CSV table of C-alpha atoms and ligand atoms in Angstrom, one decimal:
chain,number,residue,atom,x,y,z
A,1,MET,CA,130.6,52.9,101.8
A,2,VAL,CA,130.1,56.7,102.4
A,3,MET,CA,133.0,58.3,103.7
A,4,LEU,CA,132.1,61.1,105.9
A,5,ASN,CA,134.8,64.0,105.9
A,6,ARG,CA,135.0,67.5,108.0
A,7,ARG,CA,133.5,69.4,105.3
A,8,THR,CA,130.5,67.3,104.6
A,9,LEU,CA,129.7,66.7,108.2
A,10,LEU,CA,130.0,70.5,108.4
A,11,LYS,CA,126.8,70.6,105.7
A,12,ALA,CA,125.1,67.7,107.2
A,13,GLY,CA,125.3,69.8,110.7
A,14,ALA,CA,124.4,73.2,109.3
A,15,VAL,CA,121.4,71.6,107.3
A,16,ALA,CA,120.2,70.2,110.4
A,17,GLY,CA,120.6,73.1,112.6
A,18,ALA,CA,118.7,75.3,109.8
A,19,TYR,CA,115.6,72.8,109.9
A,20,GLY,CA,115.9,72.8,113.6
A,21,ALA,CA,115.3,76.7,114.0
A,22,GLY,CA,113.0,76.9,111.3
A,23,LEU,CA,110.6,74.6,113.1
A,24,ALA,CA,111.1,76.8,116.0
A,25,ILE,CA,110.8,79.8,114.6
A,26,ALA,CA,107.8,79.0,112.4
A,27,GLY,CA,105.2,78.4,115.3
A,28,GLY,CA,101.7,78.9,114.3
A,29,PHE,CA,102.4,80.3,110.5
A,30,ARG,CA,102.3,77.6,107.4
A,31,THR,CA,106.1,76.2,107.8
A,32,ALA,CA,106.2,75.7,103.9
A,33,ALA,CA,107.8,78.5,101.4
A,34,ALA,CA,105.5,80.2,98.8
A,35,ALA,CA,106.0,79.0,95.5
A,36,PRO,CA,107.5,82.4,93.7
A,37,MET,CA,105.7,84.3,91.5
A,38,THR,CA,107.4,86.2,88.7
A,39,LEU,CA,107.0,90.2,88.2
A,40,THR,CA,108.7,91.1,85.1
A,41,SER,CA,109.7,94.7,84.7
A,42,ALA,CA,109.5,96.0,81.4
A,43,GLU,CA,108.5,99.1,78.8
A,44,THR,CA,104.8,98.7,77.1
A,45,THR,CA,103.1,100.9,74.8
A,46,ALA,CA,99.1,100.9,75.4
A,47,ALA,CA,96.5,103.2,74.9
A,48,LEU,CA,95.8,105.0,78.0
A,49,LYS,CA,93.8,108.1,76.6
A,50,GLU,CA,91.7,108.2,73.2
A,51,GLY,CA,94.2,109.1,70.2
A,52,GLN,CA,97.3,107.5,70.0
A,53,PRO,CA,98.7,105.0,71.9
A,54,THR,CA,101.3,105.8,74.8
A,55,LYS,CA,105.0,104.5,74.2
A,56,GLY,CA,107.2,103.9,77.1
A,57,ILE,CA,104.8,103.2,79.8
A,58,MET,CA,106.6,101.2,82.6
A,59,THR,CA,105.2,98.2,84.5
A,60,TRP,CA,105.4,94.6,85.3
A,61,ASN,CA,104.2,91.5,83.5
A,62,ASP,CA,101.8,92.2,80.8
A,63,GLY,CA,99.3,94.7,81.4
A,64,PRO,CA,99.6,98.3,81.2
A,65,GLN,CA,98.3,98.3,84.8
A,66,PRO,CA,100.9,96.4,87.1
A,67,PRO,CA,99.1,93.0,88.5
A,68,LEU,CA,97.2,93.4,91.4
A,69,LEU,CA,98.8,91.4,94.0
A,70,ARG,CA,96.7,89.1,96.6
A,71,LEU,CA,98.6,88.0,99.9
A,72,LYS,CA,96.9,86.7,103.0
A,73,GLN,CA,98.0,88.2,106.7
A,74,GLY,CA,100.6,86.0,108.4
A,75,GLU,CA,101.1,83.8,105.2
A,76,PRO,CA,104.7,83.5,103.5
A,77,PHE,CA,104.7,85.1,100.1
A,78,ALA,CA,107.4,85.3,97.5
A,79,ALA,CA,108.1,87.3,94.3
A,80,ARG,CA,111.3,87.0,91.4
A,81,LEU,CA,111.8,90.4,90.0
A,82,VAL,CA,113.1,90.0,86.6
A,83,ASN,CA,114.4,93.3,85.0
A,84,LYS,CA,113.7,93.6,81.0
A,85,LEU,CA,113.9,97.5,82.0
A,86,ASN,CA,117.1,99.2,80.1
A,87,GLU,CA,118.0,100.9,83.8
A,88,PRO,CA,118.2,99.4,87.2
A,89,THR,CA,115.2,98.8,89.4
A,90,THR,CA,114.1,97.5,92.6
A,91,ILE,CA,110.6,97.1,94.5
A,92,HIS,CA,109.5,98.5,97.7
A,93,TRP,CA,106.5,97.0,99.4
A,94,HIS,CA,104.7,100.2,100.6
A,95,GLY,CA,103.6,100.0,104.4
A,96,LEU,CA,104.7,96.3,104.8
A,97,ARG,CA,106.6,95.7,108.2
A,98,ILE,CA,108.7,93.1,106.6
A,99,ASP,CA,112.4,92.6,107.2
A,100,ASN,CA,114.6,95.1,106.4
A,101,LYS,CA,116.5,93.0,103.7
A,102,MET,CA,113.7,92.8,101.5
A,103,ASP,CA,112.3,96.5,101.8
A,104,GLY,CA,113.7,97.4,98.2
A,105,VAL,CA,116.1,100.3,99.0
A,106,PRO,CA,119.1,100.6,96.7
A,107,PHE,CA,122.4,100.7,99.0
A,108,LEU,CA,120.7,100.9,102.0
A,109,THR,CA,118.9,97.1,101.4
A,110,GLN,CA,119.5,95.9,98.5
A,111,PRO,CA,122.2,96.2,95.3
A,112,TYR,CA,120.4,97.8,92.3
A,113,VAL,CA,118.6,95.4,90.1
A,114,TYR,CA,120.6,95.8,86.9
A,115,THR,CA,118.8,95.1,83.4
A,116,ASN,CA,118.4,91.3,82.9
A,117,ASP,CA,119.3,91.0,86.6
A,118,THR,CA,116.6,89.1,89.4
A,119,PHE,CA,116.0,89.6,93.2
A,120,ASP,CA,114.1,87.3,94.9
A,121,TYR,CA,111.7,88.9,97.3
A,122,ALA,CA,110.0,86.7,100.2
A,123,PHE,CA,108.3,87.7,103.0
A,124,THR,CA,105.3,87.1,105.4
A,125,PRO,CA,102.7,90.3,105.7
A,126,PRO,CA,101.8,91.0,109.2
A,127,ASP,CA,99.3,92.9,109.0
A,128,ALA,CA,95.9,93.2,106.8
A,129,GLY,CA,94.9,95.9,104.9
A,130,THR,CA,95.6,97.9,101.3
A,131,PHE,CA,99.0,98.4,100.9
A,132,TRP,CA,101.1,98.9,97.6
A,133,TYR,CA,104.7,98.5,95.8
A,134,HIS,CA,106.6,100.4,93.5
A,135,PRO,CA,110.2,100.8,92.7
A,136,HIS,CA,112.6,102.9,95.0
A,137,CYS,CA,115.5,103.8,92.2
A,138,ASN,CA,114.7,106.6,89.6
A,139,THR,CA,111.4,106.7,91.3
A,140,LEU,CA,109.9,109.8,89.7
A,141,VAL,CA,110.2,108.1,85.9
A,142,GLN,CA,109.6,105.0,86.8
A,143,MET,CA,106.6,105.5,89.0
A,144,GLY,CA,105.5,108.5,86.9
A,145,ARG,CA,105.6,105.7,83.9
A,146,GLY,CA,102.8,103.9,85.6
A,147,MET,CA,105.2,101.4,88.4
A,148,THR,CA,102.6,101.7,91.1
A,149,GLY,CA,101.1,98.3,91.6
A,150,MET,CA,98.3,97.5,94.6
A,151,LEU,CA,99.1,95.0,97.1
A,152,ILE,CA,96.0,93.8,99.3
A,153,VAL,CA,96.3,91.8,102.4
A,154,GLU,CA,93.3,89.8,103.2
A,155,ASN,CA,92.2,88.7,106.6
A,156,PRO,CA,89.6,85.8,106.4
A,157,LYS,CA,88.1,87.5,109.6
A,158,ASP,CA,87.0,90.8,108.3
A,159,PRO,CA,83.2,91.3,107.5
A,160,ALA,CA,81.7,90.3,104.4
A,161,PHE,CA,80.7,92.8,101.9
A,162,ASP,CA,78.7,92.7,99.0
A,163,GLN,CA,81.2,93.1,96.3
A,164,GLU,CA,85.0,94.8,96.6
A,165,VAL,CA,86.6,97.3,94.0
A,166,VAL,CA,89.9,98.2,94.1
A,167,LEU,CA,91.1,101.6,93.0
A,168,ASN,CA,94.4,102.8,91.9
A,169,VAL,CA,94.2,106.8,91.5
A,170,ARG,CA,96.7,108.6,89.9
A,171,ASP,CA,97.7,111.0,86.8
A,172,TRP,CA,99.8,111.2,84.0
A,173,ARG,CA,102.1,113.6,82.7
A,174,LEU,CA,101.0,113.5,78.6
A,175,GLY,CA,101.4,115.8,75.9
A,176,GLY,CA,99.0,116.8,73.3
A,177,ASP,CA,100.1,113.7,71.4
A,178,ASN,CA,99.8,111.2,74.7
A,179,GLN,CA,103.5,110.8,74.6
A,180,PHE,CA,105.3,111.2,78.2
A,181,ILE,CA,106.8,114.7,78.7
A,182,ALA,CA,109.5,115.9,81.1
A,183,ALA,CA,108.7,114.5,84.6
A,184,PHE,CA,108.9,117.6,86.3
A,185,LYS,CA,109.7,121.4,86.2
A,186,PRO,CA,112.6,122.1,88.9
A,187,ARG,CA,110.4,125.6,89.8
A,188,ASP,CA,107.3,123.4,90.9
A,189,SER,CA,109.6,120.9,92.8
A,190,ALA,CA,110.5,123.6,95.1
A,191,LYS,CA,106.7,124.2,95.4
A,192,ALA,CA,104.3,121.4,95.7
A,193,GLY,CA,105.5,119.5,92.9
A,194,THR,CA,104.5,119.3,89.3
A,195,TYR,CA,101.1,118.1,88.5
A,196,GLY,CA,100.1,115.3,85.7
A,197,THR,CA,98.0,116.7,82.9
A,198,TYR,CA,95.8,113.6,82.6
A,199,ARG,CA,94.0,112.0,85.7
A,200,THR,CA,92.8,108.8,85.9
A,201,ALA,CA,91.5,105.9,88.1
A,202,ASN,CA,92.8,102.5,87.5
A,203,TRP,CA,94.5,103.9,84.2
A,204,GLN,CA,91.1,105.2,83.1
A,205,ASP,CA,89.3,108.1,83.1
A,206,ASP,CA,86.6,108.4,85.3
A,207,PRO,CA,85.4,104.4,85.3
A,208,VAL,CA,82.1,103.1,86.0
A,209,TYR,CA,81.9,100.2,88.3
A,210,ASP,CA,78.3,98.3,88.3
A,211,VAL,CA,77.6,97.4,92.1
A,212,PRO,CA,74.2,95.6,93.8
A,213,ALA,CA,71.5,98.5,94.8
A,214,GLY,CA,71.2,98.9,98.3
A,215,GLY,CA,74.4,96.9,98.8
A,216,ILE,CA,77.4,97.8,100.7
A,217,VAL,CA,80.8,97.6,98.9
A,218,ARG,CA,84.5,97.8,99.9
A,219,ILE,CA,86.2,100.1,98.5
A,220,ARG,CA,90.1,99.5,98.5
A,221,LEU,CA,91.9,103.2,97.4
A,222,ALA,CA,95.4,103.9,97.1
A,223,ILE,CA,97.1,107.2,96.0
A,224,THR,CA,99.8,106.5,93.9
A,225,ASP,CA,100.5,109.2,92.3
A,226,VAL,CA,103.9,111.2,92.8
A,227,THR,CA,102.4,114.9,93.3
A,228,ARG,CA,98.8,115.2,94.0
A,229,ILE,CA,96.9,115.2,97.5
A,230,TYR,CA,93.2,114.7,97.0
A,231,SER,CA,90.2,115.9,99.1
A,232,PHE,CA,88.0,112.7,98.6
A,233,GLY,CA,84.2,113.0,99.2
A,234,MET,CA,81.3,110.8,97.8
A,235,ASP,CA,78.7,112.3,95.8
A,236,GLY,CA,75.0,110.5,95.7
A,237,ALA,CA,75.4,108.3,98.2
A,238,ASP,CA,77.1,107.7,101.7
A,239,ALA,CA,80.1,106.3,102.5
A,240,MET,CA,82.2,105.2,105.9
A,241,VAL,CA,85.6,105.5,106.0
A,242,ILE,CA,87.0,102.0,107.5
A,243,ALA,CA,90.7,101.7,107.1
A,244,LEU,CA,93.5,104.3,107.0
A,245,ASP,CA,96.9,103.0,105.4
A,246,GLY,CA,96.5,99.8,106.0
A,247,ASN,CA,95.2,99.8,109.6
A,248,PRO,CA,91.4,99.6,110.7
A,249,VAL,CA,90.0,102.6,112.3
A,250,ALA,CA,88.9,101.8,115.9
A,251,GLU,CA,85.3,103.7,115.0
A,252,PRO,CA,84.5,104.1,111.4
A,253,PHE,CA,83.4,107.6,110.5
A,254,PRO,CA,81.8,109.1,107.2
A,255,LEU,CA,83.7,110.1,104.2
A,256,ASP,CA,83.7,114.1,104.0
A,257,ARG,CA,86.3,115.8,102.4
A,258,TYR,CA,89.1,113.5,103.7
A,259,GLN,CA,92.0,114.5,102.7
A,260,ALA,CA,94.8,112.2,101.9
A,261,GLY,CA,98.1,112.4,100.0
A,262,PRO,CA,100.9,110.3,97.8
A,263,GLY,CA,101.3,106.9,99.2
A,264,GLN,CA,98.5,106.8,101.3
A,265,ARG,CA,95.5,104.9,101.3
A,266,ILE,CA,91.7,105.1,102.5
A,267,GLU,CA,89.1,101.8,103.0
A,268,LEU,CA,85.2,102.7,102.4
A,269,VAL,CA,82.2,101.2,102.8
A,270,LEU,CA,79.7,102.4,100.0
A,271,ARG,CA,76.2,102.1,100.8
A,272,VAL,CA,74.7,101.9,97.0
A,273,PRO,CA,71.9,103.7,96.2
A,274,ASP,CA,68.7,101.6,96.0
A,275,THR,CA,67.4,102.8,92.6
A,276,GLU,CA,68.7,100.7,89.9
A,277,GLY,CA,70.8,103.1,87.5
A,278,ALA,CA,71.2,105.7,90.2
A,279,ILE,CA,75.2,107.1,90.7
A,280,ALA,CA,77.7,107.3,93.3
A,281,ALA,CA,80.6,109.6,92.5
A,282,LEU,CA,84.0,109.4,94.3
A,283,THR,CA,85.0,113.1,93.9
A,284,ASN,CA,88.0,115.1,94.5
A,285,TYR,CA,87.4,118.2,95.9
A,286,ARG,CA,90.6,119.7,96.5
A,287,THR,CA,90.6,121.5,93.0
A,288,SER,CA,88.4,124.0,91.5
A,289,PRO,CA,85.9,122.9,89.9
A,290,SER,CA,85.9,119.3,91.9
A,291,TYR,CA,85.9,116.1,89.2
A,292,PRO,CA,85.0,112.6,89.8
A,293,LEU,CA,87.9,110.1,89.7
A,294,ALA,CA,85.4,106.9,89.2
A,295,ARG,CA,81.6,106.2,89.5
A,296,PHE,CA,79.3,103.2,90.9
A,297,ARG,CA,76.1,102.4,89.2
A,298,ALA,CA,73.4,100.8,91.4
A,299,LYS,CA,72.4,97.4,89.5
A,300,GLY,CA,69.4,94.9,90.1
A,301,THR,CA,66.6,95.4,93.1
A,302,SER,CA,68.2,96.7,96.4
A,303,LEU,CA,69.5,94.6,99.0
A,304,LYS,CA,68.4,97.1,101.5
A,305,ARG,CA,71.5,97.1,103.6
A,306,ASP,CA,72.3,99.3,106.8
A,307,LEU,CA,75.6,101.2,107.2
A,308,ARG,CA,75.2,101.2,111.1
A,309,ASP,CA,75.7,97.3,110.6
A,310,VAL,CA,79.3,97.9,109.3
A,311,LYS,CA,81.2,96.7,112.1
A,312,ALA,CA,85.0,97.7,112.7
A,313,LEU,CA,87.7,95.5,111.0
A,314,PRO,CA,90.0,93.4,113.3
A,315,ALA,CA,93.1,95.5,114.4
A,316,ASN,CA,96.5,94.6,113.2
A,317,PRO,CA,99.2,93.4,116.0
A,318,VAL,CA,100.9,96.6,115.9
A,319,SER,CA,103.0,97.5,118.9
A,320,TRP,CA,101.4,100.3,121.1
A,321,PRO,CA,103.7,103.4,122.0
A,322,VAL,CA,104.5,103.5,125.8
A,323,VAL,CA,104.8,107.4,125.6
A,324,LYS,CA,105.3,108.1,129.2
A,325,GLY,CA,108.9,109.2,129.3
A,326,ALA,CA,109.8,108.4,125.6
A,327,GLU,CA,112.7,110.2,123.7
A,328,VAL,CA,111.9,112.7,121.8
A,329,VAL,CA,113.5,112.9,118.1
A,330,PRO,CA,113.0,116.1,116.3
A,331,LEU,CA,112.0,115.9,112.4
A,332,GLU,CA,112.0,119.6,110.8
A,333,LEU,CA,111.1,119.7,107.4
A,334,THR,CA,112.8,123.1,105.6
A,335,ALA,CA,113.5,124.5,102.5
A,336,THR,CA,117.0,124.4,101.9
A,337,ALA,CA,119.2,127.6,100.7
A,338,GLU,CA,121.0,125.8,98.1
A,339,GLY,CA,118.7,125.5,94.7
A,340,ALA,CA,121.7,125.1,92.8
A,341,PRO,CA,121.7,121.9,90.8
A,342,VAL,CA,123.8,118.8,92.7
A,343,LYS,CA,125.6,116.1,90.9
A,344,GLU,CA,123.2,113.8,89.3
A,345,SER,CA,122.7,110.3,90.1
A,346,PHE,CA,120.9,107.6,88.3
A,347,CYS,CA,118.6,106.1,91.2
A,348,GLY,CA,118.6,109.3,93.6
A,349,SER,CA,119.3,112.6,92.7
A,350,LEU,CA,117.0,114.7,90.3
A,351,GLY,CA,119.9,117.1,90.0
A,352,TYR,CA,118.6,119.7,92.6
A,353,ASN,CA,118.3,120.4,96.3
A,354,PHE,CA,115.0,122.4,97.4
A,355,TRP,CA,114.6,120.5,100.6
A,356,ALA,CA,115.8,119.3,104.0
A,357,ILE,CA,115.2,117.2,107.1
A,358,ASN,CA,116.9,118.8,110.2
A,359,LYS,CA,118.7,120.7,107.6
A,360,VAL,CA,120.3,117.9,105.8
A,361,PRO,CA,119.4,117.5,102.3
A,362,TRP,CA,119.5,114.1,100.9
A,363,SER,CA,117.8,112.2,98.2
A,364,GLY,CA,118.5,108.9,99.2
A,365,ASP,CA,118.7,105.7,97.2
A,366,THR,CA,122.3,106.4,96.4
A,367,SER,CA,125.9,105.3,97.9
A,368,ASP,CA,126.7,108.7,99.4
A,369,PRO,CA,127.5,108.1,103.0
A,370,THR,CA,124.8,109.7,105.2
A,371,ALA,CA,124.4,109.5,108.9
A,372,PRO,CA,120.9,108.1,110.3
A,373,LEU,CA,118.9,110.7,111.3
A,374,ALA,CA,118.7,109.1,115.1
A,375,GLU,CA,119.7,105.6,116.2
A,376,LEU,CA,116.7,104.0,117.6
A,377,LYS,CA,117.1,100.7,120.3
A,378,LEU,CA,114.8,98.1,119.5
A,379,GLY,CA,112.1,97.3,121.3
A,380,LYS,CA,112.0,101.3,122.8
A,381,THR,CA,109.0,104.1,122.0
A,382,TYR,CA,110.1,107.0,120.6
A,383,ILE,CA,108.1,110.2,119.7
A,384,LEU,CA,108.9,111.7,116.5
A,385,ARG,CA,108.0,115.0,116.7
A,386,LEU,CA,107.6,116.2,112.9
A,387,ALA,CA,107.6,120.1,112.3
A,388,ASN,CA,106.4,121.1,108.9
A,389,ARG,CA,108.2,124.8,108.3
A,390,THR,CA,107.4,125.1,104.9
A,391,PRO,CA,104.4,126.6,103.1
A,392,HIS,CA,103.6,123.3,101.5
A,393,ALA,CA,101.8,120.0,102.8
A,394,HIS,CA,104.0,117.1,102.9
A,395,PRO,CA,102.9,113.3,102.9
A,396,ILE,CA,105.7,111.8,105.3
A,397,HIS,CA,106.2,108.1,105.0
A,398,LEU,CA,108.6,105.8,107.3
A,399,HIS,CA,109.3,102.4,105.7
A,400,GLY,CA,109.2,99.0,107.9
A,401,MET,CA,106.7,100.4,111.0
A,402,SER,CA,103.7,101.9,111.5
A,403,PHE,CA,103.8,104.8,114.0
A,404,GLN,CA,100.6,106.3,115.9
A,405,VAL,CA,99.1,109.8,115.3
A,406,LEU,CA,99.3,111.3,119.2
A,407,SER,CA,98.8,114.9,118.9
A,408,SER,CA,99.2,117.9,116.4
A,409,THR,CA,99.4,121.9,116.8
A,410,GLN,CA,95.8,121.5,114.4
A,411,GLY,CA,93.8,120.2,117.1
A,412,GLU,CA,92.4,117.1,117.5
A,413,VAL,CA,93.8,113.6,116.0
A,414,ARG,CA,92.3,110.7,115.1
A,415,PRO,CA,95.1,107.8,117.5
A,416,ILE,CA,95.5,105.9,113.9
A,417,PHE,CA,98.5,103.9,113.0
A,418,THR,CA,99.9,104.6,110.0
A,419,ASP,CA,103.0,104.8,107.7
A,420,THR,CA,102.5,108.0,106.4
A,421,TYR,CA,101.3,111.1,107.8
A,422,LEU,CA,100.3,114.4,106.1
A,423,ILE,CA,101.5,117.2,107.6
A,424,GLN,CA,100.1,120.6,107.0
A,425,PRO,CA,101.8,123.9,106.5
A,426,ASP,CA,103.5,125.4,109.8
A,427,GLU,CA,101.6,122.1,111.7
A,428,VAL,CA,103.8,120.3,114.4
A,429,ALA,CA,102.7,116.9,115.2
A,430,ASP,CA,103.8,114.2,117.7
A,431,LEU,CA,103.9,110.8,116.3
A,432,GLY,CA,104.6,107.7,118.6
A,433,LEU,CA,106.5,104.8,117.5
A,434,VAL,CA,108.0,101.3,119.1
A,435,ALA,CA,110.9,100.9,117.6
A,436,ASP,CA,110.5,97.1,117.1
A,437,ASN,CA,111.8,96.5,113.2
A,438,PRO,CA,115.9,96.1,113.3
A,439,GLY,CA,117.3,97.9,110.3
A,440,ASP,CA,118.0,101.2,108.1
A,441,TRP,CA,114.4,102.5,107.4
A,442,VAL,CA,114.2,105.7,105.3
A,443,ILE,CA,111.5,108.3,106.1
A,444,HIS,CA,110.5,110.8,103.4
A,445,CYS,CA,108.5,112.5,101.7
A,446,HIS,CA,106.5,110.9,99.0
A,447,ILE,CA,105.6,113.5,97.0
A,448,ILE,CA,108.7,112.0,94.5
A,449,GLU,CA,110.3,115.1,93.6
A,450,HIS,CA,110.7,116.4,97.4
A,451,GLN,CA,111.8,113.1,98.4
A,452,LYS,CA,114.3,113.4,95.3
A,453,THR,CA,115.1,116.7,95.9
A,454,GLY,CA,116.4,116.5,99.5
A,455,MET,CA,113.6,115.3,101.8
A,456,THR,CA,114.5,112.0,102.7
A,457,ALA,CA,116.6,110.5,105.9
A,458,PHE,CA,116.7,107.3,107.8
A,459,LEU,CA,116.1,105.8,111.3
A,460,ARG,CA,118.4,103.1,112.2
A,461,VAL,CA,117.1,100.8,114.5
A,462,VAL,CA,119.7,98.1,116.8
B,1,LIG,CU1,106.0,104.5,98.9
B,1,LIG,CU2,109.9,105.0,100.3
B,1,LIG,O1,108.2,104.5,99.8
B,2,LIG,CU1,106.8,116.9,100.4
């Protein structure tokens, strides 16, 4: 006969309780947890460019390009990070509104993952769209060397397209021998940032994709570069923007020199030319001369689709801000007077401060006790009044919550929901936010040198 003592009774009770709670919370979602996939961070050598292979590329799993993750909206996902790098790392799931404990920010939400250690991530993505993932430790090096992967959350209710192409757009800082050179130059960090020397889409220089002639192709694009701001156009064909930063736009609009910066995503519908062999080129017009990032070549006989038939994608379940009477949280971006070197810290600082938010320079990803920028009450609406007092544009990214663009001193805005706002020099923008996800959430410039030299802060939601 089994003797029940107090300890086993308690254990049995706890299990029953958790089981009951799990059933109650699960609601309409699938209750079974997802089988975890493994993401092994490691260094590799690969031919990025013609000539010598590049050593010290950082990635997860086997390819030089990190695996493309495909999740389903409202369905659990789990991944075990196994760290085989010679330095600590974490994974941040950029744009996903998930539990703070899964956000991947050292000290603020989890410990570093040391060499040979593991960390288990598990979450259910509430929104469908185009997202990405990257480390939040020594990010200028780890991301600069390749740890920027695409993450797509599918919605089975999305309209059908003839094909889908996923584009991960970024540069590399390689020397003439194809080996990595210094990740940054301090005097450039104090300006727009240090640019790469080799421009790619999906780790290739101007790749060509075969797509059905006369078809409509969904292009999911993410800017995962650490510095570069782009101005996108489609040369040789029409394309419509259907989603920005993981959220559908209410009314699709033509792609015409659309500006977006590091961290941001654009979903396009391309109407492929009718003639077999004709080329459409996704082009960056922000540089002079402009250059093609990727090309699309028409194949077969025309499907004769019409771009005007493309419907808006279903909206994500994001809370709308109740703007009337909402409290304003000022967020002022400035250059700091202290250009002098500061203490280096492994996951955080680059050794300099050039930037500040509300006068406080902080590089984040460190154990130093910095106070939150503001404490927000769970469920309340706030207006983040983002003011750019610098002569450079900054893609400002908030973790864990989406905000709505309300207004700008630059003129009309699209009232989109986003996690990253590209603010222009001298612009002041009002961003509406429902503080509906508890925890400490970093907000920072996604030009990583700016982030790591002071343009970082965090908001606390309680
Ligand atoms: Cu994609 Cu804290 O960043
Ligand atoms: Cu910046």
